[in-house]
Coordinates of C-alpha atoms in Angstrom, one line a residue:
Chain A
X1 CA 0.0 0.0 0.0
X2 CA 1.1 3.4 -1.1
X3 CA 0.3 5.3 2.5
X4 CA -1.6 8.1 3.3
X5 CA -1.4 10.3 -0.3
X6 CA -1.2 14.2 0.6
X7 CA -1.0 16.9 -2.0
X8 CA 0.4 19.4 -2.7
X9 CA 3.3 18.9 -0.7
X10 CA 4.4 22.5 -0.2
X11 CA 1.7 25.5 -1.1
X12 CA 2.9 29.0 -1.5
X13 CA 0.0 31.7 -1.8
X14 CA -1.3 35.2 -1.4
X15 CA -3.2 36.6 1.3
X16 CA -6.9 36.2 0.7
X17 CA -6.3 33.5 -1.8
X18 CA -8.1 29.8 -1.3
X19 CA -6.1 27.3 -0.8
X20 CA -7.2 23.8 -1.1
X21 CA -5.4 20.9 0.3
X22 CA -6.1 16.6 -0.6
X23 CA -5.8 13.6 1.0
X24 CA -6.3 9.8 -0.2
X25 CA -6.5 7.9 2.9
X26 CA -5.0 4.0 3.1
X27 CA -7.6 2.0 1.1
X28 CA -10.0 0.2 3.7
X29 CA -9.4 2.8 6.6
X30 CA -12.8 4.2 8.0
X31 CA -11.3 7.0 10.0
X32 CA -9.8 10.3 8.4
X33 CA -8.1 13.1 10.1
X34 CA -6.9 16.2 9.5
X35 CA -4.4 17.9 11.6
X36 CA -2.2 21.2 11.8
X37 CA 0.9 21.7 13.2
X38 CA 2.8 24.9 14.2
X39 CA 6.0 25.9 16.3
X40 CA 3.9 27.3 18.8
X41 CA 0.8 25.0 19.2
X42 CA 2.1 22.0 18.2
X43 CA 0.2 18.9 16.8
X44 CA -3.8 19.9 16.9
X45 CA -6.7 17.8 15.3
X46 CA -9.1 19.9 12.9
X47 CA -11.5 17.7 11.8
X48 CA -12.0 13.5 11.4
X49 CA -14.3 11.8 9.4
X50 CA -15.6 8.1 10.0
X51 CA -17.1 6.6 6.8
X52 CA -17.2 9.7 4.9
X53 CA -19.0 11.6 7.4
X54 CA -17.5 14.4 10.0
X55 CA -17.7 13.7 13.5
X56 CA -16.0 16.1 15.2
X57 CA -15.0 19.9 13.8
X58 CA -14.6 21.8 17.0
X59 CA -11.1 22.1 16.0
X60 CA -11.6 23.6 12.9
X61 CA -10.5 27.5 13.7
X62 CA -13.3 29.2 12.1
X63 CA -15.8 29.5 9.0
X64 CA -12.7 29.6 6.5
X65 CA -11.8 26.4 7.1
X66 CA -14.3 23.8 5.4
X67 CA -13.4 20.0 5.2
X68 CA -15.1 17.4 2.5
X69 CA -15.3 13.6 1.9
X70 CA -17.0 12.8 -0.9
X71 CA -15.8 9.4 -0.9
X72 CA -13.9 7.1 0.7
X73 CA -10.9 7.8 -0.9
X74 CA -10.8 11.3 -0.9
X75 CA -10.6 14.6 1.2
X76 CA -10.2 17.9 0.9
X77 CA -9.1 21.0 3.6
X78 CA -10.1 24.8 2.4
X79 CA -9.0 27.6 3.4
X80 CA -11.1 30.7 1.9
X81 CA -9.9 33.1 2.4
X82 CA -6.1 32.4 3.7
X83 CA -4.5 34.6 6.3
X84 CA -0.5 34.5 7.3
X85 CA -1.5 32.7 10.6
X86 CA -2.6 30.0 8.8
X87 CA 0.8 29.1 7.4
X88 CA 1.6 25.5 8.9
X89 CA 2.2 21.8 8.0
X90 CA -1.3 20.7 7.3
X91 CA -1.3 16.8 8.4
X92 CA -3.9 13.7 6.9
X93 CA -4.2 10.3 9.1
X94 CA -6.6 7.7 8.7
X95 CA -7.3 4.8 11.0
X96 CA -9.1 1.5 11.0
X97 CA -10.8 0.2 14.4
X98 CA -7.2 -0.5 15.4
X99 CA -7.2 3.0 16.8
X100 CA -3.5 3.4 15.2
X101 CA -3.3 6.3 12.9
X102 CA -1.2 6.8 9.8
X103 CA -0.3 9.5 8.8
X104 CA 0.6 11.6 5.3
X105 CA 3.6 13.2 5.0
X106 CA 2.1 16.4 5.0
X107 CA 1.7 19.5 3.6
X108 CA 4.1 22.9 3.9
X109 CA 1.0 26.0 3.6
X110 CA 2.9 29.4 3.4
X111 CA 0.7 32.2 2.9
X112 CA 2.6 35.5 2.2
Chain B
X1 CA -2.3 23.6 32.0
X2 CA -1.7 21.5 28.6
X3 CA -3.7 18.0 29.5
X4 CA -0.4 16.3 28.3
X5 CA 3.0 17.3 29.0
X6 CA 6.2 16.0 27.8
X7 CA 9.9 16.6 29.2
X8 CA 12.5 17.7 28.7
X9 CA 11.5 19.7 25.8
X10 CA 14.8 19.3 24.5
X11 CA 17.2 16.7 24.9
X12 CA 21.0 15.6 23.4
X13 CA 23.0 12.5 24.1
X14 CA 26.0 11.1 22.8
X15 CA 25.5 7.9 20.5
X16 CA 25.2 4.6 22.8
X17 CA 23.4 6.5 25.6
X18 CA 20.3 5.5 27.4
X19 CA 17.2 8.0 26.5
X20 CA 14.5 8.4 28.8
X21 CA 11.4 10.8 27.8
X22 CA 8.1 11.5 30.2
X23 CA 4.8 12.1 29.0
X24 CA 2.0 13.1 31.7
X25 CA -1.5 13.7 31.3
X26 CA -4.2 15.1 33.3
X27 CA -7.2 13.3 32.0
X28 CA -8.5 9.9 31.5
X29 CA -7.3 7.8 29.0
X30 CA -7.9 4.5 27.1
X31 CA -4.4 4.2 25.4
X32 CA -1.8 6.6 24.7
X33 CA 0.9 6.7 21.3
X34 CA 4.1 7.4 21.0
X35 CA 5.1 9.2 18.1
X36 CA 8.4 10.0 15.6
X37 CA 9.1 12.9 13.8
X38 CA 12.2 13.2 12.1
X39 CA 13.6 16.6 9.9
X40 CA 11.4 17.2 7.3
X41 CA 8.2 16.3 9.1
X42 CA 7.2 12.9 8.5
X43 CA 5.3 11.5 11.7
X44 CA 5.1 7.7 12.4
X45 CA 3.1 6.1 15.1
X46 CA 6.1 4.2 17.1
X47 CA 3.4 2.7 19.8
X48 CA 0.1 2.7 21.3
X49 CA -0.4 1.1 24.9
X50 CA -3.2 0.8 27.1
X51 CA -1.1 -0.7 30.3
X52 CA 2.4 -2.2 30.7
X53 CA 5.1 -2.3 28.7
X54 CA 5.6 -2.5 25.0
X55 CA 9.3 -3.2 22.8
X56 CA 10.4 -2.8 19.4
X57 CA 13.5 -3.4 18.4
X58 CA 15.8 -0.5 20.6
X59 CA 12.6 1.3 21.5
X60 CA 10.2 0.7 25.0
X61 CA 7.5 2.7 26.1
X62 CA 5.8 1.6 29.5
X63 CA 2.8 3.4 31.1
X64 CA 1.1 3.9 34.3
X65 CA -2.1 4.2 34.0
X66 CA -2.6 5.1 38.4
X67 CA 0.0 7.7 38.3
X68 CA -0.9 9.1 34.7
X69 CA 2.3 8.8 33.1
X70 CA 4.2 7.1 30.4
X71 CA 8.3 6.7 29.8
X72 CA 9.5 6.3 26.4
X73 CA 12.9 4.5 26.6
X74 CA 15.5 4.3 23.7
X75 CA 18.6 1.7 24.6
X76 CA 21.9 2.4 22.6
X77 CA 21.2 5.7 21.4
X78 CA 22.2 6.3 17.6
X79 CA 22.4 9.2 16.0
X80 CA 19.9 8.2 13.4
X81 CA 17.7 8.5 16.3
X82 CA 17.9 12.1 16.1
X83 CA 14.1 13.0 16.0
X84 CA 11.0 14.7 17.2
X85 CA 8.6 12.4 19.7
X86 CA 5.5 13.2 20.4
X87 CA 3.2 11.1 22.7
X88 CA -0.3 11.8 22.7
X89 CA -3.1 10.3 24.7
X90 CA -6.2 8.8 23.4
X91 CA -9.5 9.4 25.6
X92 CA -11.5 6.5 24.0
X93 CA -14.8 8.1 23.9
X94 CA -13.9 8.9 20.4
X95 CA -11.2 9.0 17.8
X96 CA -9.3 12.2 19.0
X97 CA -5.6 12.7 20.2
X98 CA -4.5 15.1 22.6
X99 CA -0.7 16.3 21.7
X100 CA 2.2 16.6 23.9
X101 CA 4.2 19.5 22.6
X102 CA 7.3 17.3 21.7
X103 CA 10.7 16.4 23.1
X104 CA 13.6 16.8 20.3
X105 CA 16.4 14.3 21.3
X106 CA 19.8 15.2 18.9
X107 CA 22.1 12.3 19.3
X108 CA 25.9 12.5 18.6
X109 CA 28.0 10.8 17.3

């Protein structure tokens, strides 16, 4: 198996500009998550999916920050509009029911 | 008061010494991971334990659950060791992690 699948891996934008960041989770994992990680904050989950749908977004940071899963093999982060503070390593993770996640490699978001 | 701490933040040793990092939490938990980051960000789960002791390979992580607090143990230090771990606990009641801030060990040679 190929892994967790994130792209782009680095993202260099514009304040104000939407950003838009996917993930293709391990093929037969039912749990998705999205993570970002700064200097100061560290690790912090966003949002996770189970079987397409969201179960938890009280970590998303505010309405410019939407998450999809159309499918089970797909997911997508946006940020509309983008703002500097937003520049971080956006992390994906999926999970079975074995609780232990995998995660992406993630992706580098500098907004300028 | 973050509900998982780790220590020391920071941490070097010379190759072939014995590492030991601390993770507390403040909360209930059903399992708690250990996790590796090395330069250039890619994170990989190293453990998950609900009780005891687990190995692999040069690597322990032990936990107790009464006193809140797990020990993540590296024997023979190498320098290709040289990482960021991050242990995070796991409430149960659903699928989120709670994130220790880090400990970045730099081993020497």
């Amino acid at each position: 198996d190929a892994g967790v699948i994130q792209s782009p891996r680095h993202e260099v934008t514009e304040m104000g500009q939407e950003v838009t960041l996917r993930c293709k989770p391990i093929s037969g994992h039912d749990y998705l998550f999205w993570y970002r990680q700064t200097m100061m904050r560290g690790l912090e989950l966003l949002i996770y999916f189970n079987n397409n749908v969201p179960i938890d977004d009280s970590g998303m940071p505010e309405d410019r920050f939407s998450a999809k899963m159309p499918n089970a093999s797909f997911s997508t982060l946006k940020i509309q509009p983008s703002e500097p503070r937003d520049s971080a390593v956006y992390f994906c993770a999926s999970s079975s029911s074995s609780y232990e996640q995998y995660f992406g490699p993630g992706t580098r978001l500098t907004v300028t | 008061k973050n509900e998982v701490e780790q220590s020391p933040q920071n941490l070097t040793a010379q190759e072939g010494e014995f590492i030991t990092i601390n993770c507390s939490y403040s909360v209930g938990i059903s399992a708690l991971h250990w996790l590796q980051q090395h330069p250039g960000g890619g994170i990989v789960s190293l453990f998950m334990l609900s009780s005891g002791k687990k190995k692999h390979g040069r690597l322990i992580a032990t936990i107790n659950i009464q006193e809140k607090h797990s020990s993540l143990h590296i024997t023979a230090s190498h320098p290709r060791d040289s990482a960021v771990y991050i242990c995070a606990a796991w409430k149960g009641s659903n699928y989120k992690l709670t994130f220790g801030k880090g400990t970045l060990l730099t081993v020497n040679p």
